Coordinates of C-alpha atoms (C1' of nucleotides) in Angstrom, one line a residue:
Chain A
X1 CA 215.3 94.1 21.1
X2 CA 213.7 94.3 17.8
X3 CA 216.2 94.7 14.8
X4 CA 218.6 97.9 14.8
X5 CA 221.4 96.7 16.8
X6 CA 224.8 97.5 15.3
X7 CA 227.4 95.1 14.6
X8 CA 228.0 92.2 17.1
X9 CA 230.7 89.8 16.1
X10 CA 231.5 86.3 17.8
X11 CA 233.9 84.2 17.2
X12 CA 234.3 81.2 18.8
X13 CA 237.6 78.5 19.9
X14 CA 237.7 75.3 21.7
X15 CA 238.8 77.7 24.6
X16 CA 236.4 80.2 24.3
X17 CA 233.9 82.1 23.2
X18 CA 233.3 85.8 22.3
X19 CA 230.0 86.2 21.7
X20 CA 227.4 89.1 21.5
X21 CA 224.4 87.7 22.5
X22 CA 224.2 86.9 26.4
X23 CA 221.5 84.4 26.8
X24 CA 223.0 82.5 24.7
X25 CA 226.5 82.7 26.0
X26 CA 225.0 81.8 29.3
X27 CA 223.6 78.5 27.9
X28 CA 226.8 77.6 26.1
X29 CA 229.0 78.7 29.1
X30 CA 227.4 76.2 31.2
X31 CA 228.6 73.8 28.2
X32 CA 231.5 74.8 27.0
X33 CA 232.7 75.7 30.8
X34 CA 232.2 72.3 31.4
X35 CA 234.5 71.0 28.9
X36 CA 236.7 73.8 30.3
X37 CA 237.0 76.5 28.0
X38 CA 237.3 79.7 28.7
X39 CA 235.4 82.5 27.1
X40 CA 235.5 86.0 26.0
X41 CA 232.9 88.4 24.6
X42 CA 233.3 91.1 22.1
X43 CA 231.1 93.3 20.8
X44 CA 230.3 96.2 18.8
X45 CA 227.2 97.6 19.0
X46 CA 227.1 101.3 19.3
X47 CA 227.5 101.4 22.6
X48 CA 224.3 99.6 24.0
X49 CA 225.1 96.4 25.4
X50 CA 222.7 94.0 26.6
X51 CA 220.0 94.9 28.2
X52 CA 219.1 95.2 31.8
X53 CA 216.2 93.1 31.5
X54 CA 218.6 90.1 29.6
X55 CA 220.8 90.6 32.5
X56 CA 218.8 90.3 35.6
X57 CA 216.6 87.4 33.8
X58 CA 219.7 85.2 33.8
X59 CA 221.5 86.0 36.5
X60 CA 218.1 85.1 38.4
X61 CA 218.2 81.9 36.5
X62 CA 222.0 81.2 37.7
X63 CA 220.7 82.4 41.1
X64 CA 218.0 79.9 41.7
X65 CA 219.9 77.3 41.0
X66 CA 222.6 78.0 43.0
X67 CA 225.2 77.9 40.0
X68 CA 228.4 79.1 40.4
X69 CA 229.4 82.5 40.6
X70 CA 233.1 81.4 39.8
X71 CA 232.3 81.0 35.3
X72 CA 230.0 83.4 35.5
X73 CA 232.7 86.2 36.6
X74 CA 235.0 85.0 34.6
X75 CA 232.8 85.3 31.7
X76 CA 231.8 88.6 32.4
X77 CA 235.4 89.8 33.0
X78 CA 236.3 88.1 29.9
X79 CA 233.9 90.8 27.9
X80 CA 235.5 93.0 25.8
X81 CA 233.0 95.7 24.5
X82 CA 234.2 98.3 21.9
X83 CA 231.6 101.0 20.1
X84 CA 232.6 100.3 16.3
X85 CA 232.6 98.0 14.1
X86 CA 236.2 98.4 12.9
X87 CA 237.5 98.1 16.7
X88 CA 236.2 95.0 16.8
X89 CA 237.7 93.8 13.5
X90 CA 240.6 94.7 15.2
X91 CA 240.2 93.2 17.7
X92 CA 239.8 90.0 15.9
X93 CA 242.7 90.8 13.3
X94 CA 245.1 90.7 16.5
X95 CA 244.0 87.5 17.5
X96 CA 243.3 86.0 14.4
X97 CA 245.1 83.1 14.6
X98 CA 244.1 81.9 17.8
X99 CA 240.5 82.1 17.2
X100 CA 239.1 79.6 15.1
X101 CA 235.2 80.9 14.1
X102 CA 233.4 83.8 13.9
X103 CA 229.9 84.2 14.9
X104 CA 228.2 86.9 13.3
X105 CA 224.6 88.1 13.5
X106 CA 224.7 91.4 11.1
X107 CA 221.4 91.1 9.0
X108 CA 221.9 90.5 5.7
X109 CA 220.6 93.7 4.2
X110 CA 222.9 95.1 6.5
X111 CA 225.4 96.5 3.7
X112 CA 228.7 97.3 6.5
X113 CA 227.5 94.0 7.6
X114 CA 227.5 92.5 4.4
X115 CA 231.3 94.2 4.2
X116 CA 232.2 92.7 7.6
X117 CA 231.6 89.4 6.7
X118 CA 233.9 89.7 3.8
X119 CA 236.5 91.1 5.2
X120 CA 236.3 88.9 7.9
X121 CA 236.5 85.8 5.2
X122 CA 239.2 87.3 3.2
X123 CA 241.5 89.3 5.2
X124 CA 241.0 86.7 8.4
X125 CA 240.7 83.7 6.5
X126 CA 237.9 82.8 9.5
X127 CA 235.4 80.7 9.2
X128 CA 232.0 82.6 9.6
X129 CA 228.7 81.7 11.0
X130 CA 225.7 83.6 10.9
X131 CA 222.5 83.9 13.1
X132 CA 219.8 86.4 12.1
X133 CA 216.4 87.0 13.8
X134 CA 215.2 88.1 10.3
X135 CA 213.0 87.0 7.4
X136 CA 212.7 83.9 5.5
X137 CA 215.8 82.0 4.6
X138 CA 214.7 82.3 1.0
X139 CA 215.2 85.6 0.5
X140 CA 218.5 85.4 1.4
X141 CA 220.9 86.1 -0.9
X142 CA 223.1 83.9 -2.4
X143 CA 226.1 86.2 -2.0
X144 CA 225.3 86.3 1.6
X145 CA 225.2 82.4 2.0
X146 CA 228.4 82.0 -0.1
X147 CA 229.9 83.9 2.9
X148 CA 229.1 81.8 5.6
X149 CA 229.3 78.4 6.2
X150 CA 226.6 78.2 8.6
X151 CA 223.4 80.1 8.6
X152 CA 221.2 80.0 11.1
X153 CA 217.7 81.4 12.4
X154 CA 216.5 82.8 15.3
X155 CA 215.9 81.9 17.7
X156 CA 219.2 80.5 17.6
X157 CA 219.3 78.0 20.2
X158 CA 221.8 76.7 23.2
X159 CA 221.8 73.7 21.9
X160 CA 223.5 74.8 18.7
X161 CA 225.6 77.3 20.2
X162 CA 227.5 74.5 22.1
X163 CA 228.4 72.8 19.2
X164 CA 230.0 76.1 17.6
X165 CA 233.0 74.8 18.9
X166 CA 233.5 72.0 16.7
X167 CA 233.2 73.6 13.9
X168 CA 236.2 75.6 15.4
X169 CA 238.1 72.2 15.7
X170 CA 236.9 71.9 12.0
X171 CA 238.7 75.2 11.3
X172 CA 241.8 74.7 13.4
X173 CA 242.8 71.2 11.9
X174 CA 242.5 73.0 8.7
X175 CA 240.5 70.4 6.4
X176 CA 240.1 66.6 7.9
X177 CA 238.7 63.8 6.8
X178 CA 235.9 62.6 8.6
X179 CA 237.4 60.3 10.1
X180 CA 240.3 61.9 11.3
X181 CA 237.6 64.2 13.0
X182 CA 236.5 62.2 15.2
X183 CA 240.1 62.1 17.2
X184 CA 240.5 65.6 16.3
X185 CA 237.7 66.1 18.4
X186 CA 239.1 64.3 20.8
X187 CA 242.5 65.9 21.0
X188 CA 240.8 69.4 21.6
X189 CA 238.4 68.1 24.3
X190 CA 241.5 66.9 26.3
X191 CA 242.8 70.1 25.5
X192 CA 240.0 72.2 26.7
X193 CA 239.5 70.4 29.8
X194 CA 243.0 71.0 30.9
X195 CA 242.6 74.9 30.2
X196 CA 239.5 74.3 32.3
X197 CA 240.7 73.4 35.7
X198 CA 243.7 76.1 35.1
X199 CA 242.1 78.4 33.8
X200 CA 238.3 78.8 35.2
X201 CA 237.4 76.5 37.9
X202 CA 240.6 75.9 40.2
X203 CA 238.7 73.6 42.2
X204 CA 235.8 71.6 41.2
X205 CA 234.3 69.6 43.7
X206 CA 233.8 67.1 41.1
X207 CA 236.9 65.0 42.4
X208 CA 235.6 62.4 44.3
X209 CA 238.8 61.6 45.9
X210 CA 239.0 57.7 47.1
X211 CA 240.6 57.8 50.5
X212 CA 241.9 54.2 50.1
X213 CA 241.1 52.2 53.2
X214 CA 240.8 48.3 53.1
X215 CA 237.8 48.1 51.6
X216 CA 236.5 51.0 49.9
X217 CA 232.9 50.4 47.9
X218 CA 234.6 53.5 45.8
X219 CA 233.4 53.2 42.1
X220 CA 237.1 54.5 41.3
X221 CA 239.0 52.1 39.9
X222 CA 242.6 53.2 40.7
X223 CA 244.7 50.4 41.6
X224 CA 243.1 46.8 42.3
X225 CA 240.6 45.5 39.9
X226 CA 237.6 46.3 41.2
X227 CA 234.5 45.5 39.0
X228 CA 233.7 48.7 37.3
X229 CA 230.4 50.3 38.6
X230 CA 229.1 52.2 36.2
X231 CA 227.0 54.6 38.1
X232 CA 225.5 57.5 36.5
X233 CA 228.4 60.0 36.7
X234 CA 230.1 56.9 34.8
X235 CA 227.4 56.6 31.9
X236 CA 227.4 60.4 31.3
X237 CA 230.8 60.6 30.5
X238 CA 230.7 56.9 28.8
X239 CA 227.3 58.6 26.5
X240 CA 229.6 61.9 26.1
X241 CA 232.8 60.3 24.4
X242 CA 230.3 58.4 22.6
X243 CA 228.7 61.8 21.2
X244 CA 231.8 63.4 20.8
X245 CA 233.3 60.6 19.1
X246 CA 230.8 59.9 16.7
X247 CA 228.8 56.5 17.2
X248 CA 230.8 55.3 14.1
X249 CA 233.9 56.2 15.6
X250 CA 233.1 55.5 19.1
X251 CA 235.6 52.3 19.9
X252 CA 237.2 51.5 22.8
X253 CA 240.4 52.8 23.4
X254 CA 238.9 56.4 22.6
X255 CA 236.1 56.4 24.9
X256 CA 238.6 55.6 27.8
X257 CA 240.7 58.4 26.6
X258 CA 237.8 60.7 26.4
X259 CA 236.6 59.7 29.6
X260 CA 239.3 60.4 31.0
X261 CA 239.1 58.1 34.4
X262 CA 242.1 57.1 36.1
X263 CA 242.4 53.1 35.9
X264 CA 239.5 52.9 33.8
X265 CA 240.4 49.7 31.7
X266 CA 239.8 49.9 28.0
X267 CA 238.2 46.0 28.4
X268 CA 236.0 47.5 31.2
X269 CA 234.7 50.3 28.3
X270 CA 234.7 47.6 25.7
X271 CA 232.5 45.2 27.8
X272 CA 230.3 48.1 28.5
X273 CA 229.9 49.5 24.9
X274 CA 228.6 46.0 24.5
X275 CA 226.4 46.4 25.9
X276 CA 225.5 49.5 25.1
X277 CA 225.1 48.8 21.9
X278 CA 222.4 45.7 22.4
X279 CA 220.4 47.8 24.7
X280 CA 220.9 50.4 21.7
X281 CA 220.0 48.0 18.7
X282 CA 217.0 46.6 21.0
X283 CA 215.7 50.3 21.2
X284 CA 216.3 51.1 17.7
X285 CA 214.1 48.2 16.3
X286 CA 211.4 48.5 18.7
X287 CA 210.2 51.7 17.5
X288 CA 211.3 51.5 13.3
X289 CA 211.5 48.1 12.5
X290 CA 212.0 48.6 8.8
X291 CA 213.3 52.2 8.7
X292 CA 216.6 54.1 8.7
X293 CA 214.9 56.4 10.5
X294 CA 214.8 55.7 13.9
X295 CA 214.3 57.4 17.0
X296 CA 215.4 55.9 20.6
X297 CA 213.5 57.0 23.8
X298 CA 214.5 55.6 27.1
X299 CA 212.3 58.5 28.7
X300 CA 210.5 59.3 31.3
X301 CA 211.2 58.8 34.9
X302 CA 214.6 56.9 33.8
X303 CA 217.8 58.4 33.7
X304 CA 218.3 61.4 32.1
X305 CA 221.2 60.1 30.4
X306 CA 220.2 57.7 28.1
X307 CA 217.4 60.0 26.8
X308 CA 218.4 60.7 23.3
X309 CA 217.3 59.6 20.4
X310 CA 219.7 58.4 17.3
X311 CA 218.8 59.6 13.7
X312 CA 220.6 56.7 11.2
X313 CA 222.9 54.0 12.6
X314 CA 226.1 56.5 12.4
X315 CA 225.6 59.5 14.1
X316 CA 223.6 60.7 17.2
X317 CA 222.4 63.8 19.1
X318 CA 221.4 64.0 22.5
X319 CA 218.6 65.3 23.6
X320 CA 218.8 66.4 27.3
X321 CA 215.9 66.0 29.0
X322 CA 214.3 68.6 30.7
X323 CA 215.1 67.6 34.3
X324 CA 218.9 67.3 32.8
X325 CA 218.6 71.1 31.8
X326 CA 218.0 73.4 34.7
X327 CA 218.7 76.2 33.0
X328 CA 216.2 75.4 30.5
X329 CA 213.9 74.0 32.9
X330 CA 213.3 77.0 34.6
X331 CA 212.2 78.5 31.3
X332 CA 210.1 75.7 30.8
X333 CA 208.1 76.0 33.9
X334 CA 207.0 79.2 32.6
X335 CA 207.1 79.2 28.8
X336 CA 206.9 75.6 28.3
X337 CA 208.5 73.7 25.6
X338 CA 212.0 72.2 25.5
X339 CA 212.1 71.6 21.6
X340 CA 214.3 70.2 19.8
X341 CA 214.6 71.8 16.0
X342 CA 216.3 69.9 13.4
X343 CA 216.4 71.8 10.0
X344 CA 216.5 69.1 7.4
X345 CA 212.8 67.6 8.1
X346 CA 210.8 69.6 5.9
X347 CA 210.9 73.3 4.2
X348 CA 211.1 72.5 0.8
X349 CA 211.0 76.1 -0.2
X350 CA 214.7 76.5 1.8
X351 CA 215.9 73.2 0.4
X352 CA 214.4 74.7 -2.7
X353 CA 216.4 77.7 -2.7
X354 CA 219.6 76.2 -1.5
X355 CA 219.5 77.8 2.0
X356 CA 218.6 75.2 4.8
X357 CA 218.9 77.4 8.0
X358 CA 220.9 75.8 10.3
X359 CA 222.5 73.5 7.0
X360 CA 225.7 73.4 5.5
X361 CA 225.7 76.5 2.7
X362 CA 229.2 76.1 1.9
X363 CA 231.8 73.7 1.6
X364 CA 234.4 75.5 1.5
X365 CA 235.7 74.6 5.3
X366 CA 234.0 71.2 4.9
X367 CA 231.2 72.1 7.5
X368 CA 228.7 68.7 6.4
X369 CA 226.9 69.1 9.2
X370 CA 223.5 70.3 10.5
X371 CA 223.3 72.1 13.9
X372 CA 220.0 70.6 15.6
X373 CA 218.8 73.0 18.6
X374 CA 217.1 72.8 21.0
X375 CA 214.4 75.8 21.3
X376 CA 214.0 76.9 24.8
X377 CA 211.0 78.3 23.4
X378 CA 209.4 81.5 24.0
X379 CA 211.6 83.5 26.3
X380 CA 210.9 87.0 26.8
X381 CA 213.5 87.8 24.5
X382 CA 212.1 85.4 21.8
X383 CA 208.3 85.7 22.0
X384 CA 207.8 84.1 18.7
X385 CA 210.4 81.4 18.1
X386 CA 211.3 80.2 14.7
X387 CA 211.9 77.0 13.7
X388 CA 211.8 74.5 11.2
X389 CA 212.4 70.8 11.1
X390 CA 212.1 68.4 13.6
X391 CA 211.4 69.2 17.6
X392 CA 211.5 67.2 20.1
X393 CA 208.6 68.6 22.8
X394 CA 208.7 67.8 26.4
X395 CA 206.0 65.7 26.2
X396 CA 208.2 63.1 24.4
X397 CA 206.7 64.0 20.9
X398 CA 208.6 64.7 17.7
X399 CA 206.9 67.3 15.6
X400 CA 207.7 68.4 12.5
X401 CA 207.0 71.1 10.9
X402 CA 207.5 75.1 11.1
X403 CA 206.7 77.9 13.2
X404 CA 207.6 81.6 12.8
X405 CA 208.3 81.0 9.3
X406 CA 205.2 82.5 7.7
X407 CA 203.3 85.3 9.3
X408 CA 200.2 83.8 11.7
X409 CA 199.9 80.5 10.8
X410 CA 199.9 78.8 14.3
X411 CA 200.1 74.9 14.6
X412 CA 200.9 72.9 11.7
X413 CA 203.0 69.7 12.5
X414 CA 203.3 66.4 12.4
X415 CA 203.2 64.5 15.2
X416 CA 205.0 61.5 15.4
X417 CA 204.0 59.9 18.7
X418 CA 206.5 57.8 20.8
X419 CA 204.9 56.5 23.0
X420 CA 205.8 53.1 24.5
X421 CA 207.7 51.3 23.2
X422 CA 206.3 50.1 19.6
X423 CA 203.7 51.6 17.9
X424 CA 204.9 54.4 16.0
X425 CA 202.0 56.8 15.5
X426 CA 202.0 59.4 12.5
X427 CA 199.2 61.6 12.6
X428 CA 199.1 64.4 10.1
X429 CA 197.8 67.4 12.3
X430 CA 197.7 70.0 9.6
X431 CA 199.8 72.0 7.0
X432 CA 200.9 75.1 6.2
X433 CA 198.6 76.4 3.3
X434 CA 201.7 77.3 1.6
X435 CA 205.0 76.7 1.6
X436 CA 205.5 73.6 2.8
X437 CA 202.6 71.0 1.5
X438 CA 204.7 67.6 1.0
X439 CA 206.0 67.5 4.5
X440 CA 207.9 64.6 6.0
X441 CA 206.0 61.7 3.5
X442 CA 209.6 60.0 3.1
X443 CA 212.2 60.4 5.7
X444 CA 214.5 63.2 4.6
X445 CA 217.4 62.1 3.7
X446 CA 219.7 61.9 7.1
X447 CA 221.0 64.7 8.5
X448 CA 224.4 64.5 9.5
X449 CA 224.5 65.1 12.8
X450 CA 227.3 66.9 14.8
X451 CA 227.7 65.6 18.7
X452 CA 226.8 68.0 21.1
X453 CA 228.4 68.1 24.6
X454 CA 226.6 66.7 27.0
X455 CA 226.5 68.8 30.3
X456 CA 226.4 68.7 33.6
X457 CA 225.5 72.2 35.6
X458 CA 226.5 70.9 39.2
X459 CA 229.3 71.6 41.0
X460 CA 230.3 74.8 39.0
X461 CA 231.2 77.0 42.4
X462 CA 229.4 79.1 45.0
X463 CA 226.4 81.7 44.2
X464 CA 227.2 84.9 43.0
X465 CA 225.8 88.0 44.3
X466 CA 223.1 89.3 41.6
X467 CA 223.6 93.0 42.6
X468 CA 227.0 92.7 42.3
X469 CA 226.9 91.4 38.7
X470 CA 224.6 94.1 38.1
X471 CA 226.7 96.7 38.6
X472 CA 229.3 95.4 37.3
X473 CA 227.4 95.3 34.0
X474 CA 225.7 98.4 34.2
X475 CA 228.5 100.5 34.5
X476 CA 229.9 100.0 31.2
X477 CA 230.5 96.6 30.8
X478 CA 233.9 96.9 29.4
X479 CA 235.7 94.4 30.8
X480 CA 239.1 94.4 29.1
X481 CA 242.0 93.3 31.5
X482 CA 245.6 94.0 31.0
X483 CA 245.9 89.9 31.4
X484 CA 243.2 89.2 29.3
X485 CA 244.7 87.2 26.6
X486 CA 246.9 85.7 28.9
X487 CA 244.1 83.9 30.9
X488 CA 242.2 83.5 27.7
X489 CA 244.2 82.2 25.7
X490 CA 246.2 80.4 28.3
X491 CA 248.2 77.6 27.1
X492 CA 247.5 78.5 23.6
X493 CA 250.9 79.7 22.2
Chain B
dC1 C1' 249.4 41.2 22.8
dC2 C1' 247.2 45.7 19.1
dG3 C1' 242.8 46.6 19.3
dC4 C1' 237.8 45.6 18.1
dT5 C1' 234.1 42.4 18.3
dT6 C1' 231.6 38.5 19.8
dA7 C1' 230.7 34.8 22.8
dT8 C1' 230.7 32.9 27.2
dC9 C1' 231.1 32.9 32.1
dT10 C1' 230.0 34.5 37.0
Chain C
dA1 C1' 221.6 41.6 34.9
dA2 C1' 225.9 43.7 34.9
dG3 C1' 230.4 43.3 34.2
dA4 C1' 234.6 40.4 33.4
dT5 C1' 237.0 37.2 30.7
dA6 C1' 238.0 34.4 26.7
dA7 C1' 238.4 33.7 22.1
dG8 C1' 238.2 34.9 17.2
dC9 C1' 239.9 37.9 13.8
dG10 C1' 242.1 41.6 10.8

DNA sequence: CCGCTTATCT
DNA sequence: AAGATAAGCG
């Protein structure tokens, strides 16, 4: 797995997603799926896919938890492989203007790579992300970063992948105002989630249908005005708008949009964003009375929706908890750790050197944002995750700090303890020798943080035989159907 | 009513 | 307490 693969190119849409790196796809297809886009792979690696290993590790993952068969064979039939690096820039050049991003993770000192990028940039006029496993951020070089507009580390997480898309949205509505990007987001949700029950999942048993007798307890709200329950099906999609949107943005009349329930009154939303936002403010001052920097924590045996945590007053991320995440979960039980990995915290030698991974390097597509991840933490693929910046740990506990970075240092973090509500405690555990020494003394100053999907993993479809997949990968994995861009970029032009 | 917010009511 | 309704305001 070490180094030495070719050229894998990615490139992502609101629809879909081509991307080289399966674990990773997985995670974000149980995301982006969701939100109903379709996906597609491409890549160009000398002819060695991914490996059997990669494979079988999440299709047992999907397997155990009885997730659906129905995205997952879709995905795969939406992989394109080709063997060379200009096949795949073709590939690309045909559909440049319906794809929006390109994902790259060609190592820097990978000269065709470096050409790729470039050409990708001038002739596609794409906007380029790229991941590498590799090296320190600071030896990057600045030609490289002038390239990309994202750059991120590996262990690149799920959590950042999912947001990939909205930097497509950035890219498709060529250059927006913040505020305008708010409903811009919006737009291509409602988009996506009609390709998504088109396209992908025909039938999701997610309807609910109210057979309406005399007096049906229904939470729908389609006709009479019933008092709005807002059960927990309600809340996610009431805290998903609210991500989407922007906290800042969030107001009424968009969240019912977003949410997209029939009958669903905009006073109902109002009333609840109410209070929503007391429960929030309450929350906020509790732990930082005197800080713009606060974290929120309704944890623990609570709902899993309202545990996230809100960095300033204007923007949020979620921070899915790991009994949300059963994907991750599953890693968890045996490699621990769901963290969360926020760039900005600390690593004055990157800030130093102008090259925060994970941070904006380039302005060029207005890209402002940070992509905070979410570490599943050390899979077999990624023994030796790297991060630095903030992480949320599964014990409840924000650390800050960096791993992976240098060569065998082990723990150095701080540990900000959240415990119940109050108290915050800041305990310095210990620091790097070198690189970083003045670590998280001030609150950085606040990242900007782009809204990540929440998801919900049930109801995708029916198991999928493992064997079946396996094959179906093994034996060449080109996947290439005469109707490909027709179901992938259905409803697109 | 145009929509967002705040206060009040049940 | 949760949600609806009223009222104030740009």
């Amino acid at each position: 797995m070490h180094g030495g693969y070719g050229y894998t190119l990615m490139a992502v849409n609101v629809r879909f997603v081509w991307s080289p790196i399966w674990h990773m796809c997985f995670a974000a297809l149980q995301r982006i799926v969701k939100i109903g886009t379709p996906f597609a792979r491409l890549t160009s690696r000398g002819g060695h896919g991914p490996s059997q290993s990669s494979i079988h590790h999440l299709a047992t993952i999907w397997s155990s938890k009885k997730h659906a068969s129905r995205p997952l064979l879709a995905w795969l039939k939406g992989v394109l492989k080709v063997e060379r690096r200009n096949d795949a820039l073709d590939v690309i050049e045909d559909r440049k203007y319906r794809l929006n991003l390109v994902v790259t993770d060609i190592p820097w000192f990978n000269t065709n790579g470096f050409d790729t990028l470039q050409y990708i940039g001038n002739e596609f006029k794409l906007a380029v992300i790229s991941t590498s496993r590799n090296e320190n951020a600071k030896l990057l070089p600045a030609d490289f970063a002038s390239r990309v507009i994202l750059y991120f580390l590996k262990s690149m997480s799920v959590s950042s992948f999912e947001t990939l898309w909205q930097h497509a949205c950035v890219k498709e509505k060529g250059k927006a105002t913040n505020a305008e990007r708010a409903s811009m987001l919006y737009e291509n949700v409602i988009e996506a989630s009609l390709g998504n029950t088109l396209a992908v999942c025909e039938d999701t048993p997610e309807q609910t249908e109210v057979t309406a007798d005399d007096d049906s307890p229904q939470k729908n709200k389609k006709k009479n005005k019933k008092r709005v329950v807002w059960d927990e099906k309600m809340k996610r999609k009431f805290l998903e708008a609210i991500e989407l949107l922007g906290s800042d943005h969030a107001f009424p009349k968009k969240i019912v949009e977003v949410m997209n329930v029939p009958g669903l009154t905009r006073e109902s939303v109002a009333s609840h964003l109410q209070k929503h936002r007391i429960t929030m403010k309450r929350a906020h001052g509790a732990l930082f009375p005197s800080s713009q920097f606060a974290l929120n924590f309704n944890s623990s045996q609570g709902n899993p929706e309202t545990n996230f945590y809100q960095l300033g007053s204007s923007s949020s991320i979620s921070v899915p908890s790991s009994n949300f995440s059963p994907l991750f979960h599953t890693e968890a039980s045996t490699s621990r750790s769901n963290l969360i990995h926020e760039p900005y915290g600390l690593g004055s030698a990157q800030v130093a050197s102008g090259l925060v991974p994970g941070s904006r390097v380039n302005q060029t597509y207005g890209i402002e944002t940070i992509l905070p991840s979410i570490d599943i933490g050390g899979s077999s693929s990624n023994p030796n995750s790297t991060y630095v910046g903030f992480r949320l740990a599964v014990n409840g506990k924000v650390e800050s700090g960096q791993t992976g970075v240098s060569s065998n240092d082990e723990k150095k973090a701080v540990v900000v303890n959240l415990s119940a509500e109050g108290a915050e405690n800041e305990s310095l555990v210990q620091y790097p020798s070198t690189s970083v020494d003045h670590v998280a003394q001030q609150p950085p100053s606040l990242p900007p943080m782009v809204p990540s999907i929440l998801h919900d993993f049930e109801s995708l479809g029916a198991d999928v035989e493992i064997d079946a997949l396996m094959n179906m990968v093994g034996s060449g994995g080109i996947f290439w159907e005469d109707d490909f861009d027709d179901t992938i970029f259905h409803n697109t032009d």
